[in-house]
Amino acid sequence: YGIGIHPRDLALAATRFATSKLCSFDDLKSIRTFGFRGEALASASMVGRLSISSKQRNQNDMNGYSTSCAYKQSYRDSHPISSQPLPAAGKPGTVVRVEDLFYNIPSRRRAFIGSKKEKEEYNRILDVAQKYAIHQAGRGVSFVCRKSGGKGAGAMGGSNDLNTLSIPSLKNLSE
């Protein structure tokens, strides 16, 4: 189970090469939570609208931050949009959300035009996320992939809950 990110650390979460998991070389031996590393969050903030909501499980040393809520920080180009994270609803742990993928790269976005291409790309993303969900079964990590709603006939929508206990074959294995 993740422990959440302290609100003061959210500003650095999408910075290139940043991690709050390591303070010394020996810390490499004790990493126990899933978490994103290095370039992943910075890269996501370069090509999509990234936001991170987090609430610490053990809320010690909150220094002016409320213990009754989570905090949310949004990013653009690996930098926080606001100087301070905003209070938000949330359970203990961290939610990383990337929306409007490639909104700022028109040529890449055009490559997705047409429902067949959109379906193909979504299925590829879903396949990778399912593999992570299965690999992390039992560790308290969950994944949900949602298609954007769009407008008009033929618009894609819906979601796939990849939480391992919602996948019937894995549910049977765990019982």
mmCIF file of C-alpha atoms in Angstrom:
data_model
loop_
_atom_site.group_PDB
_atom_site.id
_atom_site.type_symbol
_atom_site.label_atom_id
_atom_site.label_comp_id
_atom_site.label_asym_id
_atom_site.label_seq_id
_atom_site.Cartn_x
_atom_site.Cartn_y
_atom_site.Cartn_z
ATOM 1 C CA TYR A 1 0.000 0.000 0.000
ATOM 2 C CA GLY A 2 1.250 3.457 -0.840
ATOM 3 C CA ILE A 3 1.665 6.009 1.892
ATOM 4 C CA GLY A 4 0.843 9.137 -0.097
ATOM 5 C CA ILE A 5 2.950 12.177 -0.920
ATOM 6 C CA HIS A 6 3.392 15.011 1.551
ATOM 7 C CA PRO A 7 1.775 18.203 0.170
ATOM 8 C CA ARG A 8 5.100 20.077 0.276
ATOM 9 C CA ASP A 9 6.628 17.419 -2.034
ATOM 10 C CA LEU A 10 3.882 17.622 -4.676
ATOM 11 C CA ALA A 11 5.513 20.626 -6.369
ATOM 12 C CA LEU A 12 8.558 18.468 -7.213
ATOM 13 C CA ALA A 13 6.714 15.261 -8.138
ATOM 14 C CA ALA A 14 6.755 15.931 -11.899
ATOM 15 C CA THR A 15 10.239 17.447 -11.989
ATOM 16 C CA ARG A 16 12.735 15.558 -14.141
ATOM 17 C CA PHE A 17 14.768 12.988 -12.169
ATOM 18 C CA ALA A 18 12.864 13.741 -8.939
ATOM 19 C CA THR A 19 12.016 11.154 -6.318
ATOM 20 C CA SER A 20 11.090 11.480 -2.681
ATOM 21 C CA LYS A 21 11.801 7.790 -2.093
ATOM 22 C CA LEU A 22 15.594 8.133 -1.992
ATOM 23 C CA CYS A 23 17.695 10.119 0.430
ATOM 24 C CA SER A 24 20.751 7.861 0.456
ATOM 25 C CA PHE A 25 22.157 5.010 -1.628
ATOM 26 C CA ASP A 26 20.968 2.449 0.941
ATOM 27 C CA ASP A 27 17.377 3.599 0.369
ATOM 28 C CA LEU A 28 17.466 1.704 -2.950
ATOM 29 C CA LYS A 29 17.267 -1.516 -0.920
ATOM 30 C CA SER A 30 14.150 -0.476 0.982
ATOM 31 C CA ILE A 31 11.724 0.793 -1.679
ATOM 32 C CA ARG A 32 8.427 -0.943 -0.933
ATOM 33 C CA THR A 33 5.769 1.097 -2.740
ATOM 34 C CA PHE A 34 4.886 1.138 -6.419
ATOM 35 C CA GLY A 35 5.356 4.854 -7.195
ATOM 36 C CA PHE A 36 6.481 6.448 -10.448
ATOM 37 C CA ARG A 37 10.166 7.076 -11.012
ATOM 38 C CA GLY A 38 12.400 9.578 -12.759
ATOM 39 C CA GLU A 39 11.082 10.748 -16.078
ATOM 40 C CA ALA A 40 7.600 9.174 -16.072
ATOM 41 C CA LEU A 41 5.648 11.997 -14.452
ATOM 42 C CA ALA A 42 7.705 14.732 -16.120
ATOM 43 C CA SER A 43 7.110 13.098 -19.514
ATOM 44 C CA ALA A 44 3.389 12.717 -18.856
ATOM 45 C CA SER A 45 3.143 16.421 -17.979
ATOM 46 C CA MET A 46 4.803 17.335 -21.293
ATOM 47 C CA VAL A 47 2.205 15.553 -23.454
ATOM 48 C CA GLY A 48 -0.971 15.648 -21.370
ATOM 49 C CA ARG A 49 -2.730 17.427 -18.566
ATOM 50 C CA LEU A 50 -1.229 15.850 -15.449
ATOM 51 C CA SER A 51 -2.635 16.120 -11.942
ATOM 52 C CA ILE A 52 -1.664 14.310 -8.770
ATOM 53 C CA SER A 53 -3.962 14.001 -5.760
ATOM 54 C CA SER A 54 -2.477 12.547 -2.613
ATOM 55 C CA LYS A 55 -3.270 12.021 1.038
ATOM 56 C CA GLN A 56 -0.727 10.633 3.437
ATOM 57 C CA ARG A 57 -1.670 7.509 5.350
ATOM 58 C CA ASN A 58 0.257 8.563 8.475
ATOM 59 C CA GLN A 59 -0.064 12.313 8.615
ATOM 60 C CA ASN A 60 2.782 13.468 10.817
ATOM 61 C CA ASP A 61 4.632 16.761 10.409
ATOM 62 C CA MET A 62 1.928 18.419 8.281
ATOM 63 C CA ASN A 63 3.315 21.957 8.972
ATOM 64 C CA GLY A 64 0.271 24.059 8.153
ATOM 65 C CA TYR A 65 -1.452 21.514 5.917
ATOM 66 C CA SER A 66 -4.779 20.038 6.996
ATOM 67 C CA THR A 67 -4.851 16.384 8.025
ATOM 68 C CA SER A 68 -8.518 16.027 7.029
ATOM 69 C CA CYS A 69 -8.087 16.173 3.251
ATOM 70 C CA ALA A 70 -5.936 15.180 0.321
ATOM 71 C CA TYR A 71 -4.039 17.737 -1.767
ATOM 72 C CA LYS A 72 -4.011 18.137 -5.546
ATOM 73 C CA GLN A 73 -1.308 19.639 -7.754
ATOM 74 C CA SER A 74 -1.612 20.114 -11.528
ATOM 75 C CA TYR A 75 1.366 20.368 -13.876
ATOM 76 C CA ARG A 76 2.331 21.621 -17.320
ATOM 77 C CA ASP A 77 5.720 20.928 -18.924
ATOM 78 C CA SER A 78 7.018 19.298 -15.703
ATOM 79 C CA HIS A 79 6.259 22.391 -13.592
ATOM 80 C CA PRO A 80 3.406 22.946 -11.144
ATOM 81 C CA ILE A 81 0.704 25.290 -12.450
ATOM 82 C CA SER A 82 0.137 26.841 -9.008
ATOM 83 C CA SER A 83 2.692 27.522 -6.285
ATOM 84 C CA GLN A 84 0.797 25.494 -3.659
ATOM 85 C CA PRO A 85 -1.281 22.308 -3.913
ATOM 86 C CA LEU A 86 -5.002 22.760 -3.359
ATOM 87 C CA PRO A 87 -7.110 20.874 -0.791
ATOM 88 C CA ALA A 88 -9.095 18.060 -2.419
ATOM 89 C CA ALA A 89 -11.200 15.039 -1.555
ATOM 90 C CA GLY A 90 -9.259 11.809 -1.446
ATOM 91 C CA LYS A 91 -8.457 8.579 0.342
ATOM 92 C CA PRO A 92 -5.001 7.762 1.703
ATOM 93 C CA GLY A 93 -2.619 7.074 -1.178
ATOM 94 C CA THR A 94 -1.974 8.785 -4.500
ATOM 95 C CA VAL A 95 -3.972 9.181 -7.718
ATOM 96 C CA VAL A 96 -2.059 10.126 -10.874
ATOM 97 C CA ARG A 97 -4.278 11.357 -13.685
ATOM 98 C CA VAL A 98 -3.247 12.154 -17.271
ATOM 99 C CA GLU A 99 -5.976 13.650 -19.440
ATOM 100 C CA ASP A 100 -6.228 15.115 -22.918
ATOM 101 C CA LEU A 101 -3.193 13.189 -24.155
ATOM 102 C CA PHE A 102 -1.220 15.016 -26.874
ATOM 103 C CA TYR A 103 -3.426 18.136 -26.615
ATOM 104 C CA ASN A 104 -0.325 20.246 -27.308
ATOM 105 C CA ILE A 105 1.119 18.133 -30.159
ATOM 106 C CA PRO A 106 -1.275 18.506 -33.111
ATOM 107 C CA SER A 107 0.612 16.145 -35.439
ATOM 108 C CA ARG A 108 0.519 13.339 -32.863
ATOM 109 C CA ARG A 109 -3.122 14.042 -32.037
ATOM 110 C CA ARG A 110 -4.057 13.849 -35.752
ATOM 111 C CA ALA A 111 -2.534 10.361 -35.849
ATOM 112 C CA PHE A 112 -5.395 9.225 -33.603
ATOM 113 C CA ILE A 113 -8.228 10.549 -35.779
ATOM 114 C CA GLY A 114 -10.649 7.798 -36.702
ATOM 115 C CA SER A 115 -12.338 5.378 -34.345
ATOM 116 C CA LYS A 116 -10.234 2.390 -35.494
ATOM 117 C CA LYS A 117 -6.964 4.124 -34.552
ATOM 118 C CA GLU A 118 -8.422 5.378 -31.275
ATOM 119 C CA LYS A 119 -9.577 1.862 -30.433
ATOM 120 C CA GLU A 120 -6.167 0.403 -31.315
ATOM 121 C CA GLU A 121 -4.286 2.891 -29.128
ATOM 122 C CA TYR A 122 -6.724 2.487 -26.246
ATOM 123 C CA ASN A 123 -6.371 -1.300 -26.420
ATOM 124 C CA ARG A 124 -2.569 -0.999 -26.344
ATOM 125 C CA ILE A 125 -2.723 1.245 -23.270
ATOM 126 C CA LEU A 126 -5.257 -1.093 -21.673
ATOM 127 C CA ASP A 127 -2.981 -4.098 -22.311
ATOM 128 C CA VAL A 128 -0.024 -2.449 -20.553
ATOM 129 C CA ALA A 129 -2.168 -1.252 -17.640
ATOM 130 C CA GLN A 130 -3.664 -4.752 -17.225
ATOM 131 C CA LYS A 131 -0.177 -6.251 -17.011
ATOM 132 C CA TYR A 132 0.762 -3.773 -14.294
ATOM 133 C CA ALA A 133 -2.497 -4.488 -12.446
ATOM 134 C CA ILE A 134 -1.842 -8.234 -12.499
ATOM 135 C CA HIS A 135 1.809 -7.809 -11.512
ATOM 136 C CA GLN A 136 0.842 -5.599 -8.564
ATOM 137 C CA ALA A 137 -2.063 -7.805 -7.392
ATOM 138 C CA GLY A 138 -2.332 -7.836 -3.632
ATOM 139 C CA ARG A 139 -0.183 -4.719 -3.098
ATOM 140 C CA GLY A 140 -3.049 -2.214 -2.910
ATOM 141 C CA VAL A 141 -2.320 -0.676 -6.321
ATOM 142 C CA SER A 142 -5.310 -0.119 -8.588
ATOM 143 C CA PHE A 143 -5.772 1.025 -12.166
ATOM 144 C CA VAL A 144 -8.743 2.431 -14.056
ATOM 145 C CA CYS A 145 -8.549 3.265 -17.776
ATOM 146 C CA ARG A 146 -11.215 5.627 -19.088
ATOM 147 C CA LYS A 147 -11.951 6.595 -22.649
ATOM 148 C CA SER A 148 -12.804 10.226 -23.224
ATOM 149 C CA GLY A 149 -16.491 10.920 -23.844
ATOM 150 C CA GLY A 150 -16.415 13.013 -27.013
ATOM 151 C CA LYS A 151 -19.534 14.334 -28.740
ATOM 152 C CA GLY A 152 -21.904 13.032 -31.345
ATOM 153 C CA ALA A 153 -22.650 9.571 -32.667
ATOM 154 C CA GLY A 154 -19.820 7.082 -32.434
ATOM 155 C CA ALA A 155 -18.150 8.945 -29.586
ATOM 156 C CA MET A 156 -16.009 6.711 -27.419
ATOM 157 C CA GLY A 157 -16.752 6.476 -23.724
ATOM 158 C CA GLY A 158 -16.742 4.117 -20.770
ATOM 159 C CA SER A 159 -14.081 2.719 -18.519
ATOM 160 C CA ASN A 160 -12.302 -0.486 -17.609
ATOM 161 C CA ASP A 161 -11.733 -1.164 -13.927
ATOM 162 C CA LEU A 162 -8.428 -2.986 -13.717
ATOM 163 C CA ASN A 163 -8.445 -3.376 -9.962
ATOM 164 C CA THR A 164 -7.300 -6.937 -9.620
ATOM 165 C CA LEU A 165 -10.224 -8.090 -7.493
ATOM 166 C CA SER A 166 -12.638 -6.899 -10.188
ATOM 167 C CA ILE A 167 -11.061 -9.204 -12.782
ATOM 168 C CA PRO A 168 -13.075 -12.445 -12.405
ATOM 169 C CA SER A 169 -10.211 -14.893 -13.096
ATOM 170 C CA LEU A 170 -7.983 -13.193 -10.524
ATOM 171 C CA LYS A 171 -10.824 -12.991 -8.019
ATOM 172 C CA ASN A 172 -11.155 -16.783 -8.213
ATOM 173 C CA LEU A 173 -7.406 -17.223 -7.695
ATOM 174 C CA SER A 174 -7.406 -15.038 -4.595
ATOM 175 C CA GLU A 175 -10.234 -16.995 -2.908
#
